[in-house]
Structures are given as C-alpha cells and as structure tokens.
XYZ file of C-alpha atoms in Angstrom:
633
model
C 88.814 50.890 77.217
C 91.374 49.967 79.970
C 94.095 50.608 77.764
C 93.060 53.824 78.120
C 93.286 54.626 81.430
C 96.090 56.233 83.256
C 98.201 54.476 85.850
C 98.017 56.230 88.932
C 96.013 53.580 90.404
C 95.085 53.171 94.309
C 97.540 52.933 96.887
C 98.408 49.167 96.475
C 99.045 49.159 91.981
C 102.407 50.428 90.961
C 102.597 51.785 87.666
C 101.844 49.522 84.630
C 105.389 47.977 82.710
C 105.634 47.247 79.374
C 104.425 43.486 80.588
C 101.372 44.608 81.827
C 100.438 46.039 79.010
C 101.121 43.588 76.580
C 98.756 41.211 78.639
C 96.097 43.874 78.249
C 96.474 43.713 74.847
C 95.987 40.239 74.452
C 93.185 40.464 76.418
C 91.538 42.857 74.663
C 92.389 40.505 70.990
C 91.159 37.585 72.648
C 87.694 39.229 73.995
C 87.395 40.534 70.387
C 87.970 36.574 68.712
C 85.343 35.565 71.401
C 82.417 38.452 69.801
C 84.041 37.263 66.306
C 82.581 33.255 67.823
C 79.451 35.305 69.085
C 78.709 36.077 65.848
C 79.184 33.225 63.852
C 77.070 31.192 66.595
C 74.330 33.862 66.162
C 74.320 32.857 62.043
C 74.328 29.302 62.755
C 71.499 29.313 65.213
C 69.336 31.016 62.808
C 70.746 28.775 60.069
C 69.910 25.599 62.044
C 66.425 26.903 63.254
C 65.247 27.960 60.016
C 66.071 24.171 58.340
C 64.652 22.598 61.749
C 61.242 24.330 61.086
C 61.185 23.595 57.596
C 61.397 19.968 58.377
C 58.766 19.957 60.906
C 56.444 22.062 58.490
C 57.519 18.562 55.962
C 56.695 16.145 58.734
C 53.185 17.936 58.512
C 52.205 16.951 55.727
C 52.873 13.579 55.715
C 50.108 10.752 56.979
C 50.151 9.664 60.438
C 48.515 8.118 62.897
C 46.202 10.722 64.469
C 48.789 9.905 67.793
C 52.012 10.994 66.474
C 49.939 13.791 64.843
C 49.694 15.430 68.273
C 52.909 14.878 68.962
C 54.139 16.077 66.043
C 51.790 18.989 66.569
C 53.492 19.860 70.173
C 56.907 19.440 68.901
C 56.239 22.012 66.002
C 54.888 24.397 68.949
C 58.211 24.052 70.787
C 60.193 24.972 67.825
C 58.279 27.582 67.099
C 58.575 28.972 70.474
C 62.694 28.112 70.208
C 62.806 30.279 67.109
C 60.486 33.419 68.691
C 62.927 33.018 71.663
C 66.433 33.381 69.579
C 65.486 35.809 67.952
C 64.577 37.992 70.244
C 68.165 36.695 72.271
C 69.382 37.845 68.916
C 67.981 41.056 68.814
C 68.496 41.918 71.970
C 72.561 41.212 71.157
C 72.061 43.642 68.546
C 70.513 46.391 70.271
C 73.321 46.042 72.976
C 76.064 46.325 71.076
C 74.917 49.073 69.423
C 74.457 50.639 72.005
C 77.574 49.954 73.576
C 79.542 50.573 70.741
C 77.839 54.590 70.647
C 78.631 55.008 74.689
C 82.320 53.647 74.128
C 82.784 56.626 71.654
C 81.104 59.062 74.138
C 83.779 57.002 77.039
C 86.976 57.436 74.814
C 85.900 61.285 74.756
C 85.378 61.585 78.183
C 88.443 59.411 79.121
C 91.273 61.484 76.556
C 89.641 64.702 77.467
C 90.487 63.566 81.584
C 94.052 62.179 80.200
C 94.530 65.821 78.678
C 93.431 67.477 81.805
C 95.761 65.707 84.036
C 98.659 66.455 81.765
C 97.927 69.579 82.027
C 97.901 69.963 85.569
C 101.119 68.309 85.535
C 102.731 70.698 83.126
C 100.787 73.644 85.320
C 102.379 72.045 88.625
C 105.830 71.739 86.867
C 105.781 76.063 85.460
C 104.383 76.812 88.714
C 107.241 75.114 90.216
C 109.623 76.613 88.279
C 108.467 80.023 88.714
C 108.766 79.334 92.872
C 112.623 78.942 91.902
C 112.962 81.977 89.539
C 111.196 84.097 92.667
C 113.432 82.440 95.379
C 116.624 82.880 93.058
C 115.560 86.616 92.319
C 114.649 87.188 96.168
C 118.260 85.979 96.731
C 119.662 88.451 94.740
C 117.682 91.337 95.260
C 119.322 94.824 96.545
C 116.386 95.028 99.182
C 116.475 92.073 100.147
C 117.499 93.319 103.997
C 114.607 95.602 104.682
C 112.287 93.135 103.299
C 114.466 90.552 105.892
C 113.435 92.998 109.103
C 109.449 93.102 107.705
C 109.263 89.389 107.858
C 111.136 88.802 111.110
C 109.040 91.922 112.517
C 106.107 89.923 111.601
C 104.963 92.854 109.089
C 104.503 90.385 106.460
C 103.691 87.432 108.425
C 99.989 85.010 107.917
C 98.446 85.274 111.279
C 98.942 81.912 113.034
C 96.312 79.507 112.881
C 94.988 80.149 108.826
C 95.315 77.792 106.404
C 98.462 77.282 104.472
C 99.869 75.472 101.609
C 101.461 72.811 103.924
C 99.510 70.040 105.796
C 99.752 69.660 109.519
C 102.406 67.212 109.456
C 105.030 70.512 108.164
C 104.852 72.904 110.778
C 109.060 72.825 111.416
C 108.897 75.059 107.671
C 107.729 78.079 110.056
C 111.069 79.295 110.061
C 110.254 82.740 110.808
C 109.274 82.104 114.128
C 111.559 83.445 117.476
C 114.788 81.324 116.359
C 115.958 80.651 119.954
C 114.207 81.281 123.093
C 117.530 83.090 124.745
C 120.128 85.447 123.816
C 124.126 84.894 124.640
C 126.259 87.600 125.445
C 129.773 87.141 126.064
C 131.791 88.711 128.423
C 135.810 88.632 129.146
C 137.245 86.115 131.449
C 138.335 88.437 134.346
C 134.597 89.970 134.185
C 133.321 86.839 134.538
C 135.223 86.171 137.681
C 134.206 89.411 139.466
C 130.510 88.218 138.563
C 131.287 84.472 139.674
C 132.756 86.322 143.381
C 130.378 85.086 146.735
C 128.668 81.930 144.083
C 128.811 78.794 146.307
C 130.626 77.254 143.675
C 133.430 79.750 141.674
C 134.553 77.597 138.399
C 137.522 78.923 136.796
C 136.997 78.274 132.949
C 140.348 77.551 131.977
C 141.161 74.596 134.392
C 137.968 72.824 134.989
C 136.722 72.710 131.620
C 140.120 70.590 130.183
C 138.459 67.530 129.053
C 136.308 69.830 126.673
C 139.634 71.511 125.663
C 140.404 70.524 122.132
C 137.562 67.927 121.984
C 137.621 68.448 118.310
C 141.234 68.643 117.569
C 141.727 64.941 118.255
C 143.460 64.344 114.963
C 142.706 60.938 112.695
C 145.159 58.156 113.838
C 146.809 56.557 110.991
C 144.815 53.502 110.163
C 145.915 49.823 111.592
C 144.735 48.017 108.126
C 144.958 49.902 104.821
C 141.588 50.438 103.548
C 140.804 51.852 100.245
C 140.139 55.865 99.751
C 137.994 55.842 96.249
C 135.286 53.819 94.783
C 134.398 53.795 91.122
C 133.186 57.235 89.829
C 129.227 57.744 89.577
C 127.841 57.195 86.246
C 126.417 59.641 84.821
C 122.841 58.697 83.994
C 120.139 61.030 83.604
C 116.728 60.311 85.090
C 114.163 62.556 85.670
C 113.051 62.002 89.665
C 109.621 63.626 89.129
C 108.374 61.354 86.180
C 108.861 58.370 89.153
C 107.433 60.500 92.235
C 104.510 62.255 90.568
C 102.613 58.987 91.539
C 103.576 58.412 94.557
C 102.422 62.048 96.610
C 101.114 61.374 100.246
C 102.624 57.372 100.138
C 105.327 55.831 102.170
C 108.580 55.848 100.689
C 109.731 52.145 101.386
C 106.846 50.667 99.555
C 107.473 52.619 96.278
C 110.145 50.598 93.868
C 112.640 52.863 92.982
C 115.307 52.179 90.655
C 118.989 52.442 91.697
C 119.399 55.276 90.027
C 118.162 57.526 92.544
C 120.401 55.251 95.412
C 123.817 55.219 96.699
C 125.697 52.201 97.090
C 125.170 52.010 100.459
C 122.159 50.655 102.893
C 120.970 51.940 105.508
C 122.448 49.563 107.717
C 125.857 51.314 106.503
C 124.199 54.204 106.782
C 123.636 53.743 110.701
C 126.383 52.856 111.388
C 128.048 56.341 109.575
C 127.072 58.060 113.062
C 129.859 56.557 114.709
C 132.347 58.103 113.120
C 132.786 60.839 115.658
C 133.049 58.087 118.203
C 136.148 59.971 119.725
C 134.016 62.547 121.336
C 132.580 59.922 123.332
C 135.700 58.171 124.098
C 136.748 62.163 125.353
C 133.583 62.226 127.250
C 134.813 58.939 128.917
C 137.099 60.789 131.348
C 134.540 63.893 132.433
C 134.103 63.458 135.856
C 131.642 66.413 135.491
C 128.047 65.098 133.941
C 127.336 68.617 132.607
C 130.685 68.618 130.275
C 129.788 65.260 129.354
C 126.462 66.356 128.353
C 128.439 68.749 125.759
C 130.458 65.803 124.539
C 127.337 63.607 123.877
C 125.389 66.337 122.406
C 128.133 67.734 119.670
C 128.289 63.734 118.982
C 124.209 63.681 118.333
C 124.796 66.515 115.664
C 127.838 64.972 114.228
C 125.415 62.156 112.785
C 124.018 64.669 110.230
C 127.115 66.027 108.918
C 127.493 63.485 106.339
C 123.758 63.834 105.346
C 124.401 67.849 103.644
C 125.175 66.921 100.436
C 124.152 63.229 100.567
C 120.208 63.278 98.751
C 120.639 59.552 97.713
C 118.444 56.775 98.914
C 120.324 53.933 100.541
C 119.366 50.808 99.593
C 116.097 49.313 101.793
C 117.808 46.302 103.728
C 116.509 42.837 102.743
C 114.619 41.380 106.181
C 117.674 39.472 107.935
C 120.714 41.541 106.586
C 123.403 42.517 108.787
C 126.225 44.754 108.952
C 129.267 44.558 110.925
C 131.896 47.336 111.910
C 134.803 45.109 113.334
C 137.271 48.578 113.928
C 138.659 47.003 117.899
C 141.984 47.890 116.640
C 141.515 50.893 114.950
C 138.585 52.719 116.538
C 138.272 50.602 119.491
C 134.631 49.773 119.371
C 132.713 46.809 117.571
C 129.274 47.864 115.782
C 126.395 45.013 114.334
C 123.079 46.407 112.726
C 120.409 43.833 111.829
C 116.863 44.553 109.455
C 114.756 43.247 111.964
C 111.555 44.171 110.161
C 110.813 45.209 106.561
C 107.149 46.614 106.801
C 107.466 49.222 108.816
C 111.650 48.995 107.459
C 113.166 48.744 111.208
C 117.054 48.342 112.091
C 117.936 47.606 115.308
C 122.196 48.591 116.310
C 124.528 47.961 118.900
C 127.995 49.222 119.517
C 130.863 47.936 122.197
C 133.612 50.045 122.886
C 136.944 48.969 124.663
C 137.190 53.172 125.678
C 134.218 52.340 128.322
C 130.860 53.118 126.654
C 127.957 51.548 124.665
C 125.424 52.390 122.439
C 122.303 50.943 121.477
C 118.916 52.047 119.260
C 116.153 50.483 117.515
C 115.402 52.754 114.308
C 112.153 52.963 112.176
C 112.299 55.198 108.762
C 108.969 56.788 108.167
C 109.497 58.465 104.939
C 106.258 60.267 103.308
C 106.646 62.329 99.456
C 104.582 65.591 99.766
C 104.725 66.533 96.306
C 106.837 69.431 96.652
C 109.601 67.632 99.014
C 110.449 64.117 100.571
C 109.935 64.068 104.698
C 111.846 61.542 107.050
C 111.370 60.665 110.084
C 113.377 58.262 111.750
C 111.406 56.780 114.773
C 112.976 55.404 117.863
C 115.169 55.705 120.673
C 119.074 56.292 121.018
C 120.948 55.136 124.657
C 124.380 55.685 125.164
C 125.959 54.330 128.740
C 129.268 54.825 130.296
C 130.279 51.948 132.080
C 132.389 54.050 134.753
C 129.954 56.700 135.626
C 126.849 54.727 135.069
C 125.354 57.929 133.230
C 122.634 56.483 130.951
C 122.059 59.294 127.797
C 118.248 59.070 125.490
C 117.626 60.824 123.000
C 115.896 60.899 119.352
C 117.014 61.723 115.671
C 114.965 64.995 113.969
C 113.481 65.402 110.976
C 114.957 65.330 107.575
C 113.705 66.608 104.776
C 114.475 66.855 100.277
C 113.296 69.770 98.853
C 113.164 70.481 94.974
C 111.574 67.275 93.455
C 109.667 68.565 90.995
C 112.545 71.158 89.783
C 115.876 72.691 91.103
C 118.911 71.195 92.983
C 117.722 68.576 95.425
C 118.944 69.982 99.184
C 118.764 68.432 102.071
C 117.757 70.177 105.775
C 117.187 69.004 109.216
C 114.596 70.195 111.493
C 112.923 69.688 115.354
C 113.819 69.432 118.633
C 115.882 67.045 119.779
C 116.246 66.365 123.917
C 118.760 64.624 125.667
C 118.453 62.950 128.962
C 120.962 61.736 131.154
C 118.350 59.660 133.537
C 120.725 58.968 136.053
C 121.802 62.768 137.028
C 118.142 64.219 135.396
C 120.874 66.612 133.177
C 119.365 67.506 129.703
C 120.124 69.501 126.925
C 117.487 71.038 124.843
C 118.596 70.784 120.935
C 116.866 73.108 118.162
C 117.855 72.346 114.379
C 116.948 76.276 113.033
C 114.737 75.131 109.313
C 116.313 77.025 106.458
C 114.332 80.134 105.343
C 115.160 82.764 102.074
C 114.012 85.400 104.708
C 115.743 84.491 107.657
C 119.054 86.116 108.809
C 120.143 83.342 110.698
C 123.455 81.192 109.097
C 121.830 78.266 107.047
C 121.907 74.918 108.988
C 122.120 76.286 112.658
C 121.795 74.554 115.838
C 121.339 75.745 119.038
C 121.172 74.431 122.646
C 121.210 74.536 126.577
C 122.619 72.289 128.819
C 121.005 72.166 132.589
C 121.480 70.416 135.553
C 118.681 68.466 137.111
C 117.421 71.588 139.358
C 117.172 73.314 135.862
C 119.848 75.383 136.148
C 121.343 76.228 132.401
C 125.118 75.390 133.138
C 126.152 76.100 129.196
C 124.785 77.042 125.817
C 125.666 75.293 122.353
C 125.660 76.396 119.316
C 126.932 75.648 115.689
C 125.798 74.350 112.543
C 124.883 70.690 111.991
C 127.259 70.600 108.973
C 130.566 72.099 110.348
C 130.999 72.506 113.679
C 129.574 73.117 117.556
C 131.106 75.030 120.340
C 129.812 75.346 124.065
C 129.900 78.334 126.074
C 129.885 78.434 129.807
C 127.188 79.913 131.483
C 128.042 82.777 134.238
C 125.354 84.274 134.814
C 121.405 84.898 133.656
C 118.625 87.230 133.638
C 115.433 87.642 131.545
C 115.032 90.682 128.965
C 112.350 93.099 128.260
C 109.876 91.991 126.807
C 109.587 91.921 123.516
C 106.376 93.993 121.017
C 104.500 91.050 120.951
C 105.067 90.606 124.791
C 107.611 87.793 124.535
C 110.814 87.498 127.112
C 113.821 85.777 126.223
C 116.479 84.619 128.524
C 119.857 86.426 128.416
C 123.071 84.185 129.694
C 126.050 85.843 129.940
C 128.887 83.135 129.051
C 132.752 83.008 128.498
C 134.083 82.785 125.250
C 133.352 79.690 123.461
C 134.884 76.680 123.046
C 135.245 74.322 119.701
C 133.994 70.845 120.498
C 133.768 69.340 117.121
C 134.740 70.296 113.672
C 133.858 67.938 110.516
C 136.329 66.225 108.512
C 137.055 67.163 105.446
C 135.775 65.142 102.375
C 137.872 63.215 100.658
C 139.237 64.366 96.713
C 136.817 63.865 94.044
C 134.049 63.601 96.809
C 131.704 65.100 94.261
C 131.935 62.170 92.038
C 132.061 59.280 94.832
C 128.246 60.191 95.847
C 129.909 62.621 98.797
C 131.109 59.599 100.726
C 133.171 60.604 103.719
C 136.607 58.854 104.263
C 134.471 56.013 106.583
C 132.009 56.106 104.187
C 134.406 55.155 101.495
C 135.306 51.696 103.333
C 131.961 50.448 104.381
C 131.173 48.287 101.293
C 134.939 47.393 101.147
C 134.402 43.836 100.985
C 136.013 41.868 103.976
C 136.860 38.179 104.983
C 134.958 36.431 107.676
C 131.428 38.763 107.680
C 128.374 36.849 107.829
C 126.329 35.908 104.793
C 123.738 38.140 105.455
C 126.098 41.032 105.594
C 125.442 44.259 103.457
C 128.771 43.909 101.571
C 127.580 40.481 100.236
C 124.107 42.114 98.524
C 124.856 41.679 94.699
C 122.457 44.464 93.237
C 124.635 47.219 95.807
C 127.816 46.193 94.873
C 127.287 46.097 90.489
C 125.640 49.944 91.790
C 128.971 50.441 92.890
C 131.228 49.455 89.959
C 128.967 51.611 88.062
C 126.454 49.154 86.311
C 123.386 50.168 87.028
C 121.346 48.386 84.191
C 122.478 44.920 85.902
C 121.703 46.233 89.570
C 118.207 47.289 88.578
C 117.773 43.805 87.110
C 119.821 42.260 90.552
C 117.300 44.139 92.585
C 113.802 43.151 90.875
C 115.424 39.403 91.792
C 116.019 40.577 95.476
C 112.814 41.837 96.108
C 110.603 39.179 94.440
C 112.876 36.079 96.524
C 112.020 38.653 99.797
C 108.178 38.379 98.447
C 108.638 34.596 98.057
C 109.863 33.687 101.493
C 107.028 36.494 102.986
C 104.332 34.074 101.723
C 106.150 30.672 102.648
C 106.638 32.185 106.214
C 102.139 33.261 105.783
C 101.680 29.655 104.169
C 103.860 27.688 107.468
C 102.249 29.871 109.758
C 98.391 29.016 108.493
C 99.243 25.574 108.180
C 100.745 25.553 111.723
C 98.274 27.874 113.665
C 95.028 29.244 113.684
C 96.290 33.037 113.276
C 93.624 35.681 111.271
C 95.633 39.036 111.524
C 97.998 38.281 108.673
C 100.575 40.985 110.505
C 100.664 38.615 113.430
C 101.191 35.676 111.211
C 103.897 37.410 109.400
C 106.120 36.970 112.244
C 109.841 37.335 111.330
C 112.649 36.238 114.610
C 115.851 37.996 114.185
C 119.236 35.653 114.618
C 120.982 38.680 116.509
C 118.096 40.744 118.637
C 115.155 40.248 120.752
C 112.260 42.141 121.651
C 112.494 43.461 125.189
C 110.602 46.222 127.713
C 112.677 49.476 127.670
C 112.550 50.494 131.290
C 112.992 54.064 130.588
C 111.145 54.588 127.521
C 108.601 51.791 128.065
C 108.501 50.877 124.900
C 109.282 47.513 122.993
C 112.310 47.670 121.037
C 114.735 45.245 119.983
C 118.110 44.638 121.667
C 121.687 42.892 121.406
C 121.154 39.440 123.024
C 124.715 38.644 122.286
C 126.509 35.684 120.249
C 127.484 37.381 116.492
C 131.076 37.871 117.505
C 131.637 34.745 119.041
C 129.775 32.736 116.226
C 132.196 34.931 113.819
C 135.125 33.835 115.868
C 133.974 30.062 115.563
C 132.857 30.624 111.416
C 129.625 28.791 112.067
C 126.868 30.997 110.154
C 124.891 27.663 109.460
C 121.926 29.208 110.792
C 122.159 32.353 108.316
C 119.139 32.582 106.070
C 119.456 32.628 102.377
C 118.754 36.317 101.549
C 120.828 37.343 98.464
C-alpha cells in the first residue's frame, strides 16, 4: 500500500527518488517471502501435531505401569490442548488475512480515487492559472482599458478594506491601488523659486549649493587597473518545468527545499551581496557633502541602486556552504576592500563588511527569509545596513524591502520590489522615507517606481526623490509646501513645490549577449573569475558553481548532492563533540557554529545581535596562512 501513496509528505520528507523507491519495493518482496514462511510454518505445525497425537494415541495402548499411565494420560491432555490451541492460532490467521486482503481492495480504491483527485486539482490550479494570464494579457490590450484605470483608482471597483482576499496576511504590499504617494510635486522655474525663497532665514540658490549632487550619476566607468574578463560561457539551454519542483513545497522556506541547479545562477549569494557595491561611487561623491541633507540623496539613490541588477535576474544563487567566504580585493580599482562570510546556514545568514580608501564603511548582517505562496516566491531579507563616513561621523541605517517572483505556476517569471524602506542618519536625526510603488495591471503609475522625502531632524522635507528602482533616481529641491484639499474620501496630501530635478544615478548598461550570460552586469561578469591568493573557503573555489558555469549542469547537480551531504556530515560531528563535551538539550544551542572572520556583538543603535568584522582576513591573506580554514568543498 505505501507504494501507493503520493509524496507530498510533512514538512520534514522531500520527495521520494528513484532510491527510495526501490527500497520500498524490496520491502514490500521481502514482507511477502516472510507470509510465503508463514505459510509453510502453518502446514508444518499441523503436519507435526497431527503425527505427535497419533503417537500418543499408540503409546495408549501399550501396557504400563499404572504410573506412567497417568503420565502418559496428562501428556496426551497437553497435546490435545496444543492442537485445539493452533488451530484456532491458525484460524484466526485465516480469518485475518481475509479480511485484510478485502479492506486492501476497498484501500487501493480509496487511495487512486484521492491520487485522481489531487491531479485534478493540480490540472484545475494550472487552467485556472492560465486563464489569470489570458485575462491580464487581454486587460493589457483592451481599448477601455483607461476608463476602467480611473474606476479602480476612484475606488469604484475596489473590495472594501478589511474582507477577505485571496492573499494571506503576510501580502498586503500587492494592494497596489492604494494612494501611491502621500504628496504631490509641482515644479516651478528657478527665478519663481527665488521670489518664493525672498525673507526665508536661509535663501539656497539651487545651482551653486547643490554641486556635489551635480552629475552624481555621470561619473563615467574608469578603465579597469587589471583586465578582467567580459563573458562567461553561454546558458544551456535546459528545459525544466519550475512548478513540477514547487507544487510541493507551498507555504515552506525556500533554503530548506533542494533545488537543482537548474533553476540557479552561477553565483552565491555571497557574490550576490556584494553586487550592491557596484554603485560605490555615489558614496565616494557623498564623501565631500558638507551638507547631511545632500548626502542623504547620495546614500539613498545608492540603497536603490542595489536592486537594479535584480529586474531581470529570477535565478536562485547558490545557498552558501556554512564557513564560505567571498572577497572583493578592488583597492586599486574601486578603492574599497569587501569580505562576506556564511555565518549561519539554518536560518542562511551572511554577515559583510566593506573598507574604502575614499573615507567610508559599510557593514550588515543579512538573513534571507524566502517563503513559496503557490502563486509567487516572497523574500525577505532580514537585517540591518550601516554606512559611516569617517570625516563627518554621519552614521546611515537602513533595511532592504521585499522581493517578490511572480508566475510559477505559468507565464514569464518577473521579478518586483515592494515596502518601505527608511533611512536614518542617527547622528543629524535626517531621514528619508523610501516607497517601492508594487506593480499593478490597473495602475497608471510607470512600472517599478520609487518615491521619497528627505527631512531634516525638525522634520522639515528639504527634497523629494523619485525614479524607478531599475533605471534611474533624481532629487528635487524642496521650496516650498502646503497641504491640498482634501480629497472624496477625506484624505490630504502634501504639495511641495520644488526646482527642476536633478539626475543622481542612472544604471549601466548590460553588457552584449546579457540575455544569454543569466543578465550578469559587467561586475557581475568578474565575480566568479577565479583569482590567486583567495582563501579556501572562498565562493570561486565551490566546485558544483563553477561546472554550473561552464555549462554542465548534470555534473553540478551531482557536485552539489556531495556538498550538501559533507555540510550534513560535519552538522552532526559538531552535535556528536558538543554532547560528548557538554551537557546541552536544545540541539540549536548545541549546534553552535564560530565564524573565522566575525563575532557576535550588541548593536548600539539597533540593539540587536548581529555579527561584525573583528578584523585579520587581509592581513592573514597578506601572510598566506589559511591553516585554520575549514574543509568545506
């Protein structure tokens, strides 16, 4: 009967390989040979008792003393008994496995007629999906589709707030239809704005005291120190199906399902952290802004710049192995030194720190939560980012938004960001309120926007931001504000009247052939470049990543079972030392892992535990000493 049943299984049993069922199999032939034995002991018992009674009934007759008669006599009662016993044992083996053998018919029944119901569900789930799409795609291209535009975003159309929906409560950011920004810009000429700056304590003249935020984004790409390579090997092209894997998995974390490299790039996510810096110029602009505000624009363009590179990216990265590093050693090139380190695998946890020589640093402890809905992929990176300038002493925090994969039962996979993001500079109390817009068919708002405020730390709004988290930002200054009327549903916005705008970043192009080098940026192209001198733990060094890479996928499915069973293997000898050394129950607090690079400290402005740099990689790579490097790979 268990062969059977389906594989779906509880949150802990991954779905059954071709091993696992063979040892069912076997089982099943072996427990079949064992009622074969049953059997033949049955005959034999009743062979054996029938000759044992016939030779006491023998013994009967014969003349005895009148002593052994009785004894005799007793023994014969015995066997008797014996016999009345195994056959009822006998009988009783009979009955049951006639009975069973009726109830396993009326079991397979019941058990193909649930298989056939959850097939169909699936197929149901899969039409129903694809129907969505054919609405959505026929929505798109509908001639009314404007004056069906103003009845949602009138709220004609619009579920009163509070009922039930298809989406749990962990998806309210897909309520794009909501106010999209709490303010409204209107911009005014530059000699207006002068007049309305006349009798301020503080007149700013726009185009001389805003130079360090002039070209921000035109800083063009120096030509590289060290050649570095500009194409990988083309992607395969392997088809795989992405909902016959997920279907399983709905409502379970993402980092304990094993998922083949076919739906990865060959990059972790070590790499992938440390793909944020490659806008590091704005910072090294924001250096030399003696005014926090303006820096505040710098460091917030450079917080969206992170998810450029994530629009057309919806690969997995490879889960780092407990212990692996990666090192950025650009001093020459970008002028800054970046080390990542897996500092825990369950929760997955990377902890990253970055020198530059230009007069900043940056530091952050991240945790992936990832969760599969069913109908798209949700992650949340946990954790928070500081950036310092050494000069100024202006100490930035802020945290990553939501990302989310839609389509995974049909359609093209796409990728959006959602949430609030805010951004503290806790030595001036400046922020700068962030809001990624979520993508809706009925919205009229450009896909991918992001808009924001920067105030001082009376609250005063100084400028406004806006952009798209894929292209570009600009910042406009702030000359003046007023609220509006209010709104039908009683709501008041804030109007700021600002100057024209002004570009602070602009994405790089991607390179040629992009399309069929996963959508790797230029820095992107030259993180797995292998280099001389990295530690052994370092992501370039991970065997099952790199045969991804040259494009066979067959081996680094094979190179990553190996990987993740040696990780298993040292997770049990670190359980097994820690038993035998301590007297520890919770087996999370035995399963203590020490990072070579980090520690575990107090965040005095978050108050939280997170791990920071505690200093000695570069100088240990300097001396090529890496004796006390774990074996990971």
């Amino acid at each position: 009967m268990s062969s059977h049943s389906d594989d779906s299984g509880d949150d802990d049993d991954e779905t059954a390989s071709p091993a696992d069922k063979s040892e069912l199999h076997g089982t099943i032939k072996n427990l079949s040979l064992k009622l074969d034995d049953l059997s033949t002991c049955n005959d034999l018992i009743a062979k054996h008792g029938a000759a044992l009674q016939r030779s006491l009934n023998e013994l009967d007759g014969l003349r005895i003393p009148y002593e052994s008669s009785e004894k005799l006599k007793a023994v014969n009662e015995r066997a008797t008994l014996f016999r009345i016993t195994s056959n009822a044992m006998i009988n009783a083996c009979r009955d049951f496995l006639q009975l069973a053998e009726t109830h396993s018919r009326k079991w397979q029944r019941a058990l193909q007629y649930e298989q056939e119901q959850r097939i169909h569900l699936e197929e149901t789930i899969e039409q129903l999906a694809k129907q969505h799409n054919s609405l959505e795609r026929a929505f798109r291209s509908a001639p009314g589709r404007a004056d069906l535009s103003t009845s949602f975003s009138q709220g004609n159309l619009l579920t009163p707030k509070g009922e039930d929906s298809e989406e749990d409560e962990d998806t309210e950011y897909f309520d794009a239809m909501e106010d999209s920004t709490s303010f409204i810009t209107v911009i005014t000429e530059a000699k207006e704005d002068r007049k309305a700056e006349c009798g301020t304590a503080d007149p700013v003249d726009w185009t001389s005291a805003d130079n360090v935020l002039d070209g921000a984004s035109l800083v063009p790409k120096a030509p590289p120190k060290v050649k570095r390579r500009v194409r990988i090997p083309n992607k395969p092209n392997y088809s795989l199906n992405l909902w016959s894997i997920m279907k399983n998995c709905i409502g379970r974390e993402l980092s304990k399902i094993p998922m083949p490299v076919n739906f990865n790039e060959p990059l972790s996510m070590l790499q992938r952290l440390t793909e944020d810096l490659e806008y590091h110029h704005l910072l090294d602009k924001a250096v030399h802004c003696t005014n926090s505000v303006e820096q505040m624009c710098l460091v917030a363009a450079f917080s969206v710049s992170s998810y450029s590179t994530t629009v057309h990216r919806i690969a997995k990265p490879f889960n780092p192995m407990l212990g692996e590093t990666f090192e950025l050693d650009r001093f020459d090139e970008m002028g800054l030194r970046s080390l990542c380190e897996q500092v825990s695998h369950h929760p997955p946890s990377a902890a990253h720190h970055v020198f530059s020589k230009n007069g900043w640093s940056l530091w952050q402890e991240i945790t992936i939560s990832s969760k599969f809905r069913g109908k798209y992929l949700s992650i949340m990176p946990l954790g928070a980012i500081h950036l310092e300038f050494q000069a100024s002493g202006n100490h930035y925090v802020w945290r990553k938004s939501t990302s989310t994969v839609h389509n995974i039962i049909v359609g093209k996979l796409w990728i959006d960001q959602t949430g609030d993001i805010e951004i503290v500079n806790h030595k001036t109390k400046d922020r700068c309120q962030l809001k990624f817009l979520p993508y809706s068919y009925f919205s009229k708002e450009v896909a991918r926007k992001v808009t924001g405020v920067v105030s001082d730390g009376q609250g005063k709004a100084h400028y406004v931001l806006s952009g798209t988290w894929d292209e570009q930002m600009e910042c406009a200054k702030i000359v003046q504000s007023s609220p509006s009327s209010p709104s039908l549903d009683g709501k008041q916005k804030t109007v700021y009247q600002t100057l024209p705008a002004k570009l602070l970043w602009k994405k790089y192009p991607l390179p040629e052939n992009a399309e069929n080098m996963y959508y790797f940026s230029e820095l992107a192209l030259t993180l797995n470049e292998h280099e001389e001198g990295v530690a052994p733990t370092d992501s370039r060094l991970r065997p099952d990543q790199r045969l991804m890479e040259k494009g066979h996928w067959d081996e680094a499915n094979t190179e990553k079972q190996r990987l993740e069973e040696k990780q298993r293997l040292s997770r049990r000898r670190r359980l097994e030392a820690c038993s035998r050394g301590c007297n520890v129950e919770d087996e999370k607090e035995a399963d203590v892992y020490t990072p070579l690079w980090f520690e575990k400290r107090l965040d005095p402005l978050t108050r939280e535990m997170a791990f920071v740099y505690k200093g000695g990689y570069w100088e240990t790579k300097e001396k090529q000493d890496w004796h006390m490097c774990p074996n990971i790979f």
